[in-house]
Amino acid sequence: MESISRISDLLESARELTLDAAQAARSTRITTRSLPTAQLKKLLDSRNDREILEGLRRVIAMMYRQQRTLPFFSSVVKNVASPNIEIKKLVYIYLIHHAEQEPDLALLSINTIQKSLSDTNPQVRALALRTMSGIRVPVISQIVSLAIKKGAGDMSPHVRKAAALAIPKCYRLEPNTLPQLLDYLAALLGDKQYFVAGAAVSAFMEICPERIDLIHKHYRGLVKKIVDMDEWSQLAVLRMMTLYARKCFPRRTRSATSKDVATDLQDFYGERGAQGPAETEGEQQFIVLDPDLVLLLNGIKPLLQSRNSGVVIAVARCYAEIGTPEYTKAAIGPLVALLRGAQDIEQVALYNIVSVCLAHPAPFVKYASHFLVRATDTAPVWELKLEVLTLIFPHSPPQTKSLILNELEHFSRGTNKALVREAVRAIGRCAQGDPATAPRCMRLLLGQITSLDGTLAAESLTVIRHLIQLDPEAHMGTVVRLAKNLDSATDPQARATIIWLVGEFSGLNGEDNIAADVLRILLKDFANESEVAKRQIVLLAAKVYLHHINREAEKQAQSEPTPKDDDENPAPPGFTPSLRHIV
């Protein structure tokens, strides 16, 4: 008899396992078909856990398909007391989703959830705490606060982490609970478990980022735990540490002679560093870092090898804001490596590369080939790449400069008007950054002014104008060449720019200036000119006329006799006759 009963038990267990496996295998197909409301309620009211799970899965599927599931509220919530943890999870999901719509019925389940806070299973306690903090009903704010207090002192670190994550939810539910929450948060920040401390820092950055006094005694512990935290906690800690360091570790410098520095530096064996006679003269400014700041900068260096691109970028920003150039250089390689990722990651990495490159462009020179524009690059990406190329151009060797200019010349002759415009502007910035390459850049730009594309011609002339204004005396021949191209320049803005440049140089070389001849030619077809060109022609006429009057006045002043010493009204010292006095 015993053997028969034993076989029967085994067969029943096998049947249960088979039914569970079959249910798991076909659950994805079954839950896609909706059942009648009465049949669903029958499943939810059943005493069989398997049928209840089936009904809950169907209700949750309907809920996420935006179907009406509120009529099942009472049938679902009454299963909150079930000892089956799978049923509890589904009921909690449903309860959080609908609690705001049925606050009175949701409050009926609070007592049951509170009892789960004392369950022997830490997973159930953490789940109950997350659910209670997720029910957005302001009446239970004090109950949630007490639950957080209980969870903050729990023996299980998973429950303490749930308590830390519940603090911002409770604060959003009722801001008046902040004093109580700060006490719980202060205890959780010093937790020995790294994932609890990371969750506490995330809560700290959300509810009270200005209360840095809570961080003082936990600072070194958090720095040591940051390497073991998850990526989201690492991002929160890096953001918090950057704010903390900027307020508590002000940047200090000290003056010292090279001799003093060499005396302070010792090698590994304690021997004093060698110094030459030339090194003992003159003072230099040296950055003095606080030991706790050095602890932070060294502690986050392993995060540069993180698989999460956000963490790498956060470390680079931290080094750029509170570190020294040596630390920033260590982050440049990992930053450039992010350019091999997806386009959204590449774009964010380029934004941060530009911000670092503005202060430290030289270390990026060896990575110049990584910033060459590809045909698949989106507009924001190639704009940032061109910006980086122009920033590193003055610090590059001749071969790299030639490579950059060849790239810019190639794209300035393309079909993408936006890329052509940015490439022309980049050529101008390169010429301004390195005067030695200005002649080549000027030749590239002058080759574009006869382009049939009016936008390209106008943009090239705008850049040429800026370059000419840097050294007007050396570009008189360039202005003459531009004036000769007035007949081929059809774009109104391009013609207006050339006429303006001719007017700016109309006072040089006296009577030999070409401005009067250019004005005479333009006046013949004045009626057919564009509005913007007409205004510049009128302005050119005024400039030519004024320069002519000034030259005539100078000639008249030179031909007049010099006044004698015994004149009754001698001219005061430093007096220069103006046009009004001469007339």
Coordinates of C-alpha atoms in Angstrom, one line a residue:
M1 CA 0.0 0.0 0.0
E2 CA 2.8 2.4 0.9
S3 CA 4.5 1.8 -2.5
I4 CA 1.2 2.5 -4.3
S5 CA 0.6 5.7 -2.4
R6 CA 4.2 6.7 -3.0
I7 CA 3.8 6.1 -6.8
S8 CA 0.5 8.1 -6.7
D9 CA 2.3 11.0 -5.1
L10 CA 5.0 10.9 -7.6
L11 CA 2.5 10.8 -10.5
E12 CA 0.6 13.8 -9.0
S13 CA 3.9 15.8 -8.7
A14 CA 4.8 14.9 -12.2
R15 CA 1.3 16.0 -13.4
E16 CA 1.7 19.3 -11.6
L17 CA 5.2 19.9 -13.1
T18 CA 3.9 19.0 -16.6
L19 CA 0.9 21.4 -16.2
D20 CA 3.2 24.2 -15.0
A21 CA 5.6 23.6 -17.9
A22 CA 2.8 23.5 -20.5
Q23 CA 1.3 26.7 -19.0
A24 CA 4.6 28.5 -19.2
A25 CA 5.1 27.4 -22.8
R26 CA 1.7 28.5 -24.0
S27 CA 1.2 31.5 -21.8
T28 CA 2.4 33.9 -24.5
R29 CA -0.2 32.6 -26.9
I30 CA -3.1 32.4 -24.4
T31 CA -2.7 35.8 -22.9
T32 CA -3.0 37.5 -26.3
R33 CA -6.7 36.4 -26.5
S34 CA -9.1 38.2 -24.3
L35 CA -11.6 36.2 -22.2
P36 CA -15.1 37.4 -21.2
T37 CA -15.2 39.4 -18.0
A38 CA -17.2 36.8 -16.1
Q39 CA -14.7 34.1 -17.0
L40 CA -11.8 36.3 -15.9
K41 CA -13.4 37.0 -12.6
K42 CA -14.0 33.3 -12.1
L43 CA -10.3 32.7 -12.6
L44 CA -9.4 35.5 -10.2
D45 CA -11.8 34.2 -7.5
S46 CA -10.6 30.6 -7.8
R47 CA -8.8 28.9 -4.9
N48 CA -6.3 27.3 -7.2
D49 CA -3.0 29.3 -7.5
R50 CA -2.5 28.2 -11.1
E51 CA -5.9 29.6 -12.2
I52 CA -5.3 32.8 -10.2
L53 CA -2.0 33.2 -12.0
E54 CA -3.6 32.6 -15.3
G55 CA -6.2 35.3 -14.6
L56 CA -3.7 37.8 -13.4
R57 CA -1.5 37.3 -16.4
R58 CA -4.4 38.0 -18.7
V59 CA -5.4 41.1 -16.7
I60 CA -1.9 42.5 -16.8
A61 CA -1.6 41.8 -20.5
M62 CA -4.9 43.6 -21.0
M63 CA -3.6 46.5 -18.9
Y64 CA -0.5 47.0 -21.0
R65 CA -2.6 46.8 -24.2
Q66 CA -4.5 49.8 -22.9
Q67 CA -7.7 47.9 -22.4
R68 CA -10.1 48.5 -19.5
T69 CA -9.1 46.5 -16.5
L70 CA -10.5 48.6 -13.6
P71 CA -13.6 46.4 -13.2
F72 CA -11.4 43.6 -11.9
F73 CA -9.9 45.8 -9.1
S74 CA -11.7 44.1 -6.2
S75 CA -11.1 40.6 -7.6
V76 CA -7.4 41.3 -8.1
V77 CA -6.7 43.1 -4.9
K78 CA -8.2 40.5 -2.6
N79 CA -5.4 38.2 -3.7
V80 CA -2.8 40.5 -2.1
A81 CA -2.7 38.2 1.0
S82 CA -1.7 35.1 -1.1
P83 CA 1.4 33.4 0.2
N84 CA 2.5 32.7 -3.4
I85 CA 5.2 35.3 -4.3
E86 CA 4.4 35.2 -8.0
I87 CA 0.8 36.1 -7.3
K88 CA 2.0 38.9 -5.0
K89 CA 4.1 40.4 -7.7
L90 CA 1.3 40.6 -10.2
V91 CA -1.1 42.0 -7.7
Y92 CA 1.4 44.7 -6.7
I93 CA 1.9 45.7 -10.3
Y94 CA -1.8 46.0 -10.8
L95 CA -2.3 47.9 -7.6
I96 CA 0.4 50.5 -8.3
H97 CA -1.1 51.0 -11.8
H98 CA -4.7 51.6 -10.6
A99 CA -4.3 53.0 -7.0
E100 CA -4.8 56.6 -8.1
Q101 CA -8.1 55.7 -9.8
E102 CA -9.4 53.8 -6.8
P103 CA -7.7 55.2 -3.7
D104 CA -10.4 54.0 -1.3
L105 CA -10.1 50.4 -2.4
A106 CA -6.3 50.6 -2.5
L107 CA -6.2 51.7 1.1
L108 CA -7.9 48.5 2.1
S109 CA -4.9 46.5 1.0
I110 CA -2.4 48.7 2.9
N111 CA -2.7 46.6 6.1
T112 CA -1.9 43.5 4.3
I113 CA 1.1 45.1 2.6
Q114 CA 2.2 46.3 6.0
K115 CA 2.1 42.8 7.4
S116 CA 4.3 41.7 4.5
L117 CA 7.0 44.1 5.8
S118 CA 7.5 41.6 8.6
D119 CA 7.7 38.5 6.4
T120 CA 10.6 36.1 6.9
N121 CA 11.5 36.3 3.2
P122 CA 13.6 39.5 2.5
Q123 CA 12.4 39.4 -1.1
V124 CA 8.8 39.8 0.1
R125 CA 9.7 42.6 2.5
A126 CA 11.5 44.5 -0.2
L127 CA 8.7 44.0 -2.7
A128 CA 6.1 45.2 -0.1
L129 CA 8.2 48.3 0.6
R130 CA 8.5 49.1 -3.1
T131 CA 4.8 48.7 -3.6
M132 CA 3.8 50.8 -0.7
S133 CA 6.0 53.7 -1.8
G134 CA 4.7 53.3 -5.3
I135 CA 1.0 53.8 -4.4
R136 CA 0.6 57.5 -5.0
V137 CA -2.0 58.3 -2.4
P138 CA -1.0 61.2 -0.2
V139 CA -3.0 59.9 2.8
I140 CA -0.5 57.1 3.4
S141 CA 2.6 59.3 3.4
Q142 CA 3.3 58.9 7.1
I143 CA 2.7 55.1 6.8
V144 CA 5.3 55.0 3.9
S145 CA 7.7 57.1 6.0
L146 CA 7.4 54.6 8.9
A147 CA 7.9 51.7 6.5
I148 CA 11.1 53.3 5.2
K149 CA 12.3 53.7 8.7
K150 CA 11.7 50.1 9.3
G151 CA 13.3 49.1 6.0
A152 CA 16.4 51.3 6.7
G153 CA 17.2 49.2 9.8
D154 CA 16.5 45.8 8.2
M155 CA 19.1 43.1 8.3
S156 CA 18.8 42.4 4.6
P157 CA 20.7 44.8 2.3
H158 CA 18.1 44.3 -0.4
V159 CA 15.4 45.7 1.9
R160 CA 17.7 48.6 2.8
K161 CA 18.2 49.3 -0.9
A162 CA 14.4 49.3 -1.4
A163 CA 14.1 51.8 1.5
A164 CA 16.7 54.1 -0.1
L165 CA 14.9 54.0 -3.5
A166 CA 11.6 54.7 -1.7
I167 CA 12.8 57.9 -0.1
P168 CA 12.4 60.1 -3.3
K169 CA 8.9 58.6 -3.9
C170 CA 7.8 59.5 -0.4
Y171 CA 9.2 63.0 -0.7
R172 CA 7.3 63.5 -4.0
L173 CA 4.2 62.2 -2.3
E174 CA 4.5 64.5 0.7
P175 CA 7.4 67.1 0.8
N176 CA 6.7 67.8 4.5
T177 CA 8.2 64.4 5.4
L178 CA 11.7 65.7 4.4
P179 CA 13.1 66.1 8.0
Q180 CA 12.3 62.4 8.7
L181 CA 13.6 61.2 5.4
L182 CA 16.9 63.1 5.9
D183 CA 17.5 61.1 9.1
Y184 CA 17.0 57.8 7.2
L185 CA 19.1 59.0 4.3
A186 CA 22.0 59.9 6.6
A187 CA 22.1 56.4 7.9
L188 CA 21.8 54.7 4.5
L189 CA 24.6 56.8 3.0
G190 CA 27.0 55.1 5.4
D191 CA 25.8 51.6 4.7
K192 CA 28.6 49.0 4.3
Q193 CA 27.0 47.5 1.2
Y194 CA 27.9 49.3 -1.9
F195 CA 24.6 48.8 -3.7
V196 CA 22.7 50.3 -0.7
A197 CA 25.0 53.3 -0.6
G198 CA 24.7 53.8 -4.3
A199 CA 20.9 53.9 -4.1
A200 CA 21.1 56.3 -1.1
V201 CA 23.3 58.7 -3.2
S202 CA 20.7 58.6 -6.0
A203 CA 18.0 59.5 -3.5
F204 CA 20.3 62.2 -2.1
M205 CA 20.8 63.8 -5.5
E206 CA 17.1 63.9 -6.0
I207 CA 15.8 65.4 -2.8
C208 CA 18.6 67.4 -1.2
P209 CA 21.7 67.8 -3.4
E210 CA 22.7 71.0 -1.5
R211 CA 23.0 69.2 1.9
I212 CA 26.7 68.4 1.4
D213 CA 27.1 68.3 5.2
L214 CA 25.5 64.8 5.1
I215 CA 28.4 63.6 2.9
H216 CA 31.3 64.7 5.0
K217 CA 31.7 61.6 7.2
H218 CA 30.8 59.2 4.4
Y219 CA 33.1 60.8 1.7
R220 CA 36.0 58.3 1.8
G221 CA 33.7 55.3 2.1
L222 CA 31.8 56.3 -0.9
V223 CA 34.9 56.9 -2.9
K224 CA 36.1 53.3 -2.1
K225 CA 32.7 51.8 -3.0
I226 CA 32.1 53.5 -6.3
V227 CA 34.1 50.9 -8.3
D228 CA 31.7 48.1 -7.2
M229 CA 28.4 50.0 -7.7
D230 CA 26.1 49.5 -10.7
E231 CA 26.3 52.0 -13.6
W232 CA 23.3 54.1 -12.5
S233 CA 24.7 54.5 -9.0
Q234 CA 28.2 55.3 -10.4
L235 CA 26.7 58.2 -12.4
A236 CA 24.9 59.6 -9.4
V237 CA 28.0 59.3 -7.2
L238 CA 30.2 61.0 -9.9
R239 CA 27.7 63.8 -10.2
M240 CA 27.5 64.2 -6.4
M241 CA 31.3 64.0 -6.0
T242 CA 31.9 66.7 -8.6
L243 CA 29.5 69.1 -6.8
Y244 CA 31.1 68.2 -3.4
A245 CA 34.7 68.7 -4.7
R246 CA 33.9 72.1 -6.2
K247 CA 32.6 73.3 -2.9
C248 CA 34.9 71.7 -0.5
F249 CA 38.2 71.4 -2.4
P250 CA 38.9 74.9 -3.9
R251 CA 41.8 75.0 -6.4
R252 CA 44.9 76.3 -4.8
T253 CA 48.3 77.1 -6.3
R254 CA 51.7 77.9 -4.9
S255 CA 54.8 79.5 -6.2
A256 CA 58.1 77.6 -6.0
T257 CA 61.4 77.6 -7.7
S258 CA 62.5 74.7 -9.8
K259 CA 65.1 73.9 -7.1
D260 CA 62.4 73.5 -4.4
V261 CA 60.4 71.3 -6.7
A262 CA 63.3 69.1 -7.5
T263 CA 64.1 68.8 -3.8
D264 CA 60.6 67.7 -3.1
L265 CA 60.6 65.0 -5.8
Q266 CA 62.3 61.8 -4.9
D267 CA 62.6 58.6 -6.8
F268 CA 61.5 55.2 -5.5
Y269 CA 64.7 54.6 -3.6
G270 CA 64.7 57.9 -1.8
E271 CA 67.4 59.5 -3.9
R272 CA 66.9 63.2 -4.6
G273 CA 66.1 64.2 -8.2
A274 CA 68.9 65.5 -10.3
Q275 CA 68.8 69.1 -11.2
G276 CA 70.8 71.4 -13.5
P277 CA 72.0 74.9 -12.7
A278 CA 69.4 76.4 -15.1
E279 CA 66.6 74.7 -13.2
T280 CA 67.3 76.6 -9.9
E281 CA 66.2 79.9 -11.2
G282 CA 62.7 81.4 -11.6
E283 CA 59.5 80.6 -9.9
Q284 CA 56.6 78.5 -11.3
Q285 CA 53.0 78.1 -10.3
F286 CA 52.0 74.6 -9.2
I287 CA 48.5 73.3 -8.5
V288 CA 48.1 72.0 -5.0
L289 CA 45.5 69.2 -4.7
D290 CA 43.9 68.2 -1.4
P291 CA 44.7 64.6 -0.4
D292 CA 41.0 63.7 -0.3
L293 CA 40.6 65.1 -3.9
V294 CA 43.5 63.0 -5.0
L295 CA 41.8 60.0 -3.4
L296 CA 38.7 60.7 -5.5
L297 CA 40.6 61.3 -8.8
N298 CA 42.6 58.1 -8.4
G299 CA 39.6 56.1 -7.2
I300 CA 37.5 56.8 -10.3
K301 CA 40.3 56.2 -12.8
P302 CA 39.3 52.4 -13.2
L303 CA 35.8 53.6 -14.3
L304 CA 37.4 54.8 -17.6
Q305 CA 37.4 51.1 -18.6
S306 CA 33.6 50.8 -17.9
R307 CA 31.4 49.1 -20.5
N308 CA 28.9 51.9 -20.0
S309 CA 29.6 54.9 -22.1
G310 CA 27.8 57.2 -19.7
V311 CA 30.2 56.4 -16.9
V312 CA 33.2 57.0 -19.1
I313 CA 31.8 60.4 -20.1
A314 CA 31.0 61.2 -16.5
V315 CA 34.6 60.5 -15.4
A316 CA 36.0 62.6 -18.2
R317 CA 33.7 65.5 -17.2
C318 CA 34.7 65.1 -13.6
Y319 CA 38.4 65.2 -14.5
A320 CA 37.8 68.3 -16.7
E321 CA 36.0 70.2 -14.0
I322 CA 37.9 69.3 -10.8
G323 CA 41.1 67.5 -12.0
T324 CA 44.4 68.6 -13.4
P325 CA 45.6 68.3 -17.1
E326 CA 47.3 65.1 -16.3
Y327 CA 44.1 63.4 -15.2
T328 CA 42.2 64.9 -18.2
K329 CA 44.8 63.4 -20.6
A330 CA 44.1 60.0 -19.1
A331 CA 40.4 60.3 -20.1
I332 CA 41.0 61.4 -23.7
G333 CA 41.8 57.9 -25.1
P334 CA 38.6 56.3 -23.6
L335 CA 36.6 59.3 -24.8
V336 CA 37.8 58.9 -28.4
A337 CA 37.1 55.1 -28.2
L338 CA 33.4 55.9 -27.8
L339 CA 33.3 57.2 -31.4
R340 CA 33.2 53.6 -32.5
G341 CA 29.8 53.2 -30.9
A342 CA 26.2 54.0 -32.1
Q343 CA 25.5 57.4 -33.6
D344 CA 23.7 58.7 -30.4
I345 CA 26.7 57.7 -28.3
E346 CA 29.1 59.1 -30.8
Q347 CA 27.3 62.4 -30.8
V348 CA 27.3 62.7 -27.0
A349 CA 30.9 61.7 -26.9
L350 CA 31.8 64.4 -29.5
Y351 CA 30.0 67.1 -27.4
N352 CA 32.2 66.2 -24.5
I353 CA 35.3 65.9 -26.6
V354 CA 34.7 69.5 -27.9
S355 CA 34.3 70.8 -24.3
V356 CA 37.6 69.1 -23.2
C357 CA 39.3 70.1 -26.5
L358 CA 38.5 73.8 -25.8
A359 CA 40.8 73.7 -22.8
H360 CA 43.3 71.0 -23.8
P361 CA 43.5 70.6 -27.6
A362 CA 47.0 69.3 -28.0
P363 CA 46.4 65.7 -26.7
F364 CA 43.8 65.2 -29.3
V365 CA 46.2 65.8 -32.2
K366 CA 47.3 62.1 -32.5
Y367 CA 43.6 61.1 -32.8
A368 CA 43.0 63.5 -35.8
S369 CA 42.1 60.7 -38.1
H370 CA 39.2 59.7 -35.9
F371 CA 37.5 63.1 -36.5
L372 CA 37.5 62.9 -40.3
V373 CA 33.9 63.1 -41.7
R374 CA 32.3 60.0 -43.0
A375 CA 29.6 59.8 -45.6
T376 CA 27.2 58.2 -43.0
D377 CA 27.7 60.9 -40.4
T378 CA 24.6 62.9 -39.4
A379 CA 24.6 66.7 -39.5
P380 CA 25.2 67.1 -35.7
V381 CA 28.1 64.6 -35.8
W382 CA 30.0 66.2 -38.7
E383 CA 29.5 69.7 -37.3
L384 CA 31.2 68.5 -34.1
K385 CA 33.9 66.8 -36.0
L386 CA 34.7 69.9 -38.0
E387 CA 34.8 71.9 -34.7
V388 CA 37.4 69.5 -33.2
L389 CA 39.5 69.6 -36.4
T390 CA 39.6 73.4 -36.3
L391 CA 40.5 73.3 -32.6
I392 CA 43.5 71.0 -33.0
F393 CA 44.7 72.5 -36.2
P394 CA 47.1 75.1 -34.7
H395 CA 48.7 72.4 -32.5
S396 CA 49.2 69.8 -35.3
P397 CA 52.3 69.0 -37.3
P398 CA 52.5 70.0 -40.9
Q399 CA 51.4 66.6 -42.2
T400 CA 48.2 66.7 -40.1
K401 CA 47.5 70.3 -41.1
S402 CA 47.8 69.3 -44.7
L403 CA 45.4 66.4 -44.1
I404 CA 42.9 68.6 -42.4
L405 CA 43.0 71.2 -45.2
N406 CA 42.6 68.6 -47.8
E407 CA 39.5 67.2 -46.1
L408 CA 38.0 70.7 -45.7
E409 CA 38.7 71.5 -49.4
H410 CA 37.1 68.2 -50.5
F411 CA 33.9 68.9 -48.5
S412 CA 33.8 72.6 -49.6
R413 CA 33.2 71.3 -53.1
G414 CA 30.5 68.9 -52.2
T415 CA 26.7 68.9 -52.9
N416 CA 25.5 69.2 -49.3
K417 CA 25.1 73.0 -48.8
A418 CA 25.2 72.9 -45.0
L419 CA 28.4 70.8 -45.1
V420 CA 29.9 73.1 -47.7
R421 CA 29.1 76.2 -45.6
E422 CA 30.6 74.7 -42.4
A423 CA 33.7 73.5 -44.3
V424 CA 34.3 77.0 -45.7
R425 CA 34.0 78.5 -42.2
A426 CA 36.3 75.8 -40.9
I427 CA 38.9 76.8 -43.4
G428 CA 38.7 80.4 -42.2
R429 CA 39.1 79.4 -38.6
C430 CA 42.1 77.3 -39.5
A431 CA 43.7 80.4 -41.2
Q432 CA 43.0 82.5 -38.2
G433 CA 44.4 79.9 -35.8
D434 CA 47.7 79.4 -37.8
P435 CA 48.8 82.5 -39.8
A436 CA 51.5 80.4 -41.6
T437 CA 48.7 78.5 -43.4
A438 CA 46.7 81.6 -44.2
P439 CA 48.0 82.0 -47.8
R440 CA 46.9 78.4 -48.7
C441 CA 43.5 78.9 -47.0
M442 CA 43.1 82.1 -48.9
R443 CA 43.8 80.4 -52.2
L444 CA 41.2 77.7 -51.3
L445 CA 38.6 80.3 -50.6
L446 CA 39.3 82.5 -53.6
G447 CA 38.7 79.4 -55.8
Q448 CA 35.2 79.3 -54.5
I449 CA 34.0 82.8 -55.3
T450 CA 33.4 82.0 -58.9
S451 CA 31.2 79.0 -58.0
L452 CA 27.7 78.8 -59.5
D453 CA 26.4 78.1 -56.0
G454 CA 25.6 81.5 -54.6
T455 CA 25.5 80.3 -51.0
L456 CA 29.1 78.9 -51.3
A457 CA 30.4 82.1 -53.0
A458 CA 28.8 84.3 -50.3
E459 CA 30.1 82.2 -47.5
S460 CA 33.6 82.2 -48.9
L461 CA 33.5 85.9 -49.3
T462 CA 32.4 86.4 -45.7
V463 CA 35.3 84.3 -44.5
I464 CA 37.7 86.1 -46.9
R465 CA 36.5 89.5 -45.5
H466 CA 37.3 88.4 -41.9
L467 CA 40.8 87.2 -43.0
I468 CA 41.5 90.5 -44.9
Q469 CA 40.5 92.6 -41.8
L470 CA 43.2 90.8 -39.8
D471 CA 45.9 92.3 -42.0
P472 CA 44.5 94.9 -44.4
E473 CA 47.9 96.1 -45.8
A474 CA 48.9 92.7 -47.0
H475 CA 45.7 91.9 -48.9
M476 CA 45.4 94.9 -51.3
G477 CA 46.0 92.6 -54.2
T478 CA 43.3 90.3 -53.0
V479 CA 40.8 93.1 -53.1
V480 CA 41.8 93.9 -56.6
R481 CA 41.3 90.3 -57.6
L482 CA 37.9 90.2 -56.0
A483 CA 36.9 93.4 -57.9
K484 CA 37.8 91.7 -61.2
N485 CA 35.4 88.9 -60.3
L486 CA 32.4 91.2 -59.9
D487 CA 31.2 90.4 -63.4
S488 CA 31.1 86.6 -62.6
A489 CA 29.6 87.0 -59.1
T490 CA 25.9 86.7 -59.6
D491 CA 24.8 86.1 -56.0
P492 CA 23.5 89.4 -54.5
Q493 CA 25.1 88.8 -51.1
A494 CA 28.5 88.0 -52.8
R495 CA 28.4 91.1 -54.9
A496 CA 27.5 93.2 -51.9
T497 CA 30.4 91.8 -49.9
I498 CA 32.9 92.5 -52.7
I499 CA 31.6 96.1 -53.1
W500 CA 31.9 96.6 -49.3
L501 CA 35.6 95.4 -49.4
V502 CA 36.4 97.8 -52.2
G503 CA 34.9 100.6 -50.2
E504 CA 37.0 99.6 -47.1
F505 CA 40.2 99.9 -49.2
S506 CA 39.2 103.1 -51.0
G507 CA 41.4 105.3 -48.9
L508 CA 44.7 103.5 -49.8
N509 CA 47.2 104.4 -52.6
G510 CA 45.6 107.8 -53.2
E511 CA 44.6 108.5 -56.8
D512 CA 45.8 105.0 -57.8
N513 CA 43.0 103.3 -55.9
I514 CA 40.5 101.3 -58.0
A515 CA 37.4 102.3 -56.0
A516 CA 36.5 105.1 -58.3
D517 CA 36.7 103.0 -61.4
V518 CA 34.7 100.2 -59.8
L519 CA 32.0 102.7 -58.8
R520 CA 31.9 104.1 -62.3
I521 CA 31.4 100.6 -63.8
L522 CA 28.7 99.7 -61.2
L523 CA 26.7 102.9 -61.8
K524 CA 26.2 102.0 -65.4
D525 CA 23.9 99.1 -64.4
F526 CA 22.7 100.4 -61.0
A527 CA 19.0 100.0 -61.8
N528 CA 19.4 96.2 -62.3
E529 CA 21.3 95.6 -59.1
S530 CA 19.7 93.8 -56.1
E531 CA 18.6 95.9 -53.1
V532 CA 21.5 94.8 -50.9
A533 CA 24.0 95.6 -53.7
K534 CA 22.5 99.0 -54.3
R535 CA 22.9 100.0 -50.7
Q536 CA 26.6 99.0 -50.8
I537 CA 27.1 101.0 -54.1
V538 CA 25.7 104.1 -52.4
L539 CA 27.9 103.5 -49.5
L540 CA 30.9 103.0 -51.8
A541 CA 30.1 106.3 -53.5
A542 CA 30.1 108.1 -50.2
K543 CA 33.4 106.6 -49.2
V544 CA 35.0 107.5 -52.5
Y545 CA 33.7 111.1 -52.3
L546 CA 34.9 111.6 -48.7
H547 CA 38.4 110.2 -49.4
H548 CA 38.6 112.6 -52.4
I549 CA 37.6 115.6 -50.2
N550 CA 40.2 114.6 -47.6
R551 CA 42.9 114.3 -50.2
E552 CA 42.0 117.7 -51.6
A553 CA 42.0 119.2 -48.1
E554 CA 45.5 117.8 -47.4
K555 CA 46.8 119.3 -50.6
Q556 CA 45.4 122.7 -49.8
A557 CA 46.8 122.5 -46.3
Q558 CA 50.3 121.7 -47.6
S559 CA 50.2 124.6 -50.2
E560 CA 49.3 127.3 -47.6
P561 CA 52.2 129.3 -46.0
T562 CA 53.3 128.4 -42.5
P563 CA 52.0 131.1 -39.9
K564 CA 54.8 133.3 -38.5
D565 CA 55.7 133.4 -34.8
D566 CA 54.5 137.0 -34.2
D567 CA 50.9 136.2 -35.5
E568 CA 48.2 137.6 -33.2
N569 CA 46.3 134.3 -33.0
P570 CA 48.7 131.3 -33.4
A571 CA 47.2 127.9 -33.7
P572 CA 47.2 125.9 -30.4
P573 CA 49.7 123.0 -30.1
G574 CA 48.5 119.8 -31.7
F575 CA 45.7 121.5 -33.7
T576 CA 44.8 119.7 -37.0
P577 CA 42.6 121.6 -39.5
S578 CA 39.4 119.7 -40.3
L579 CA 37.2 119.8 -43.3
R580 CA 35.0 122.4 -41.6
H581 CA 37.9 124.7 -40.9
I582 CA 39.2 124.5 -44.4
V583 CA 35.9 125.2 -46.0

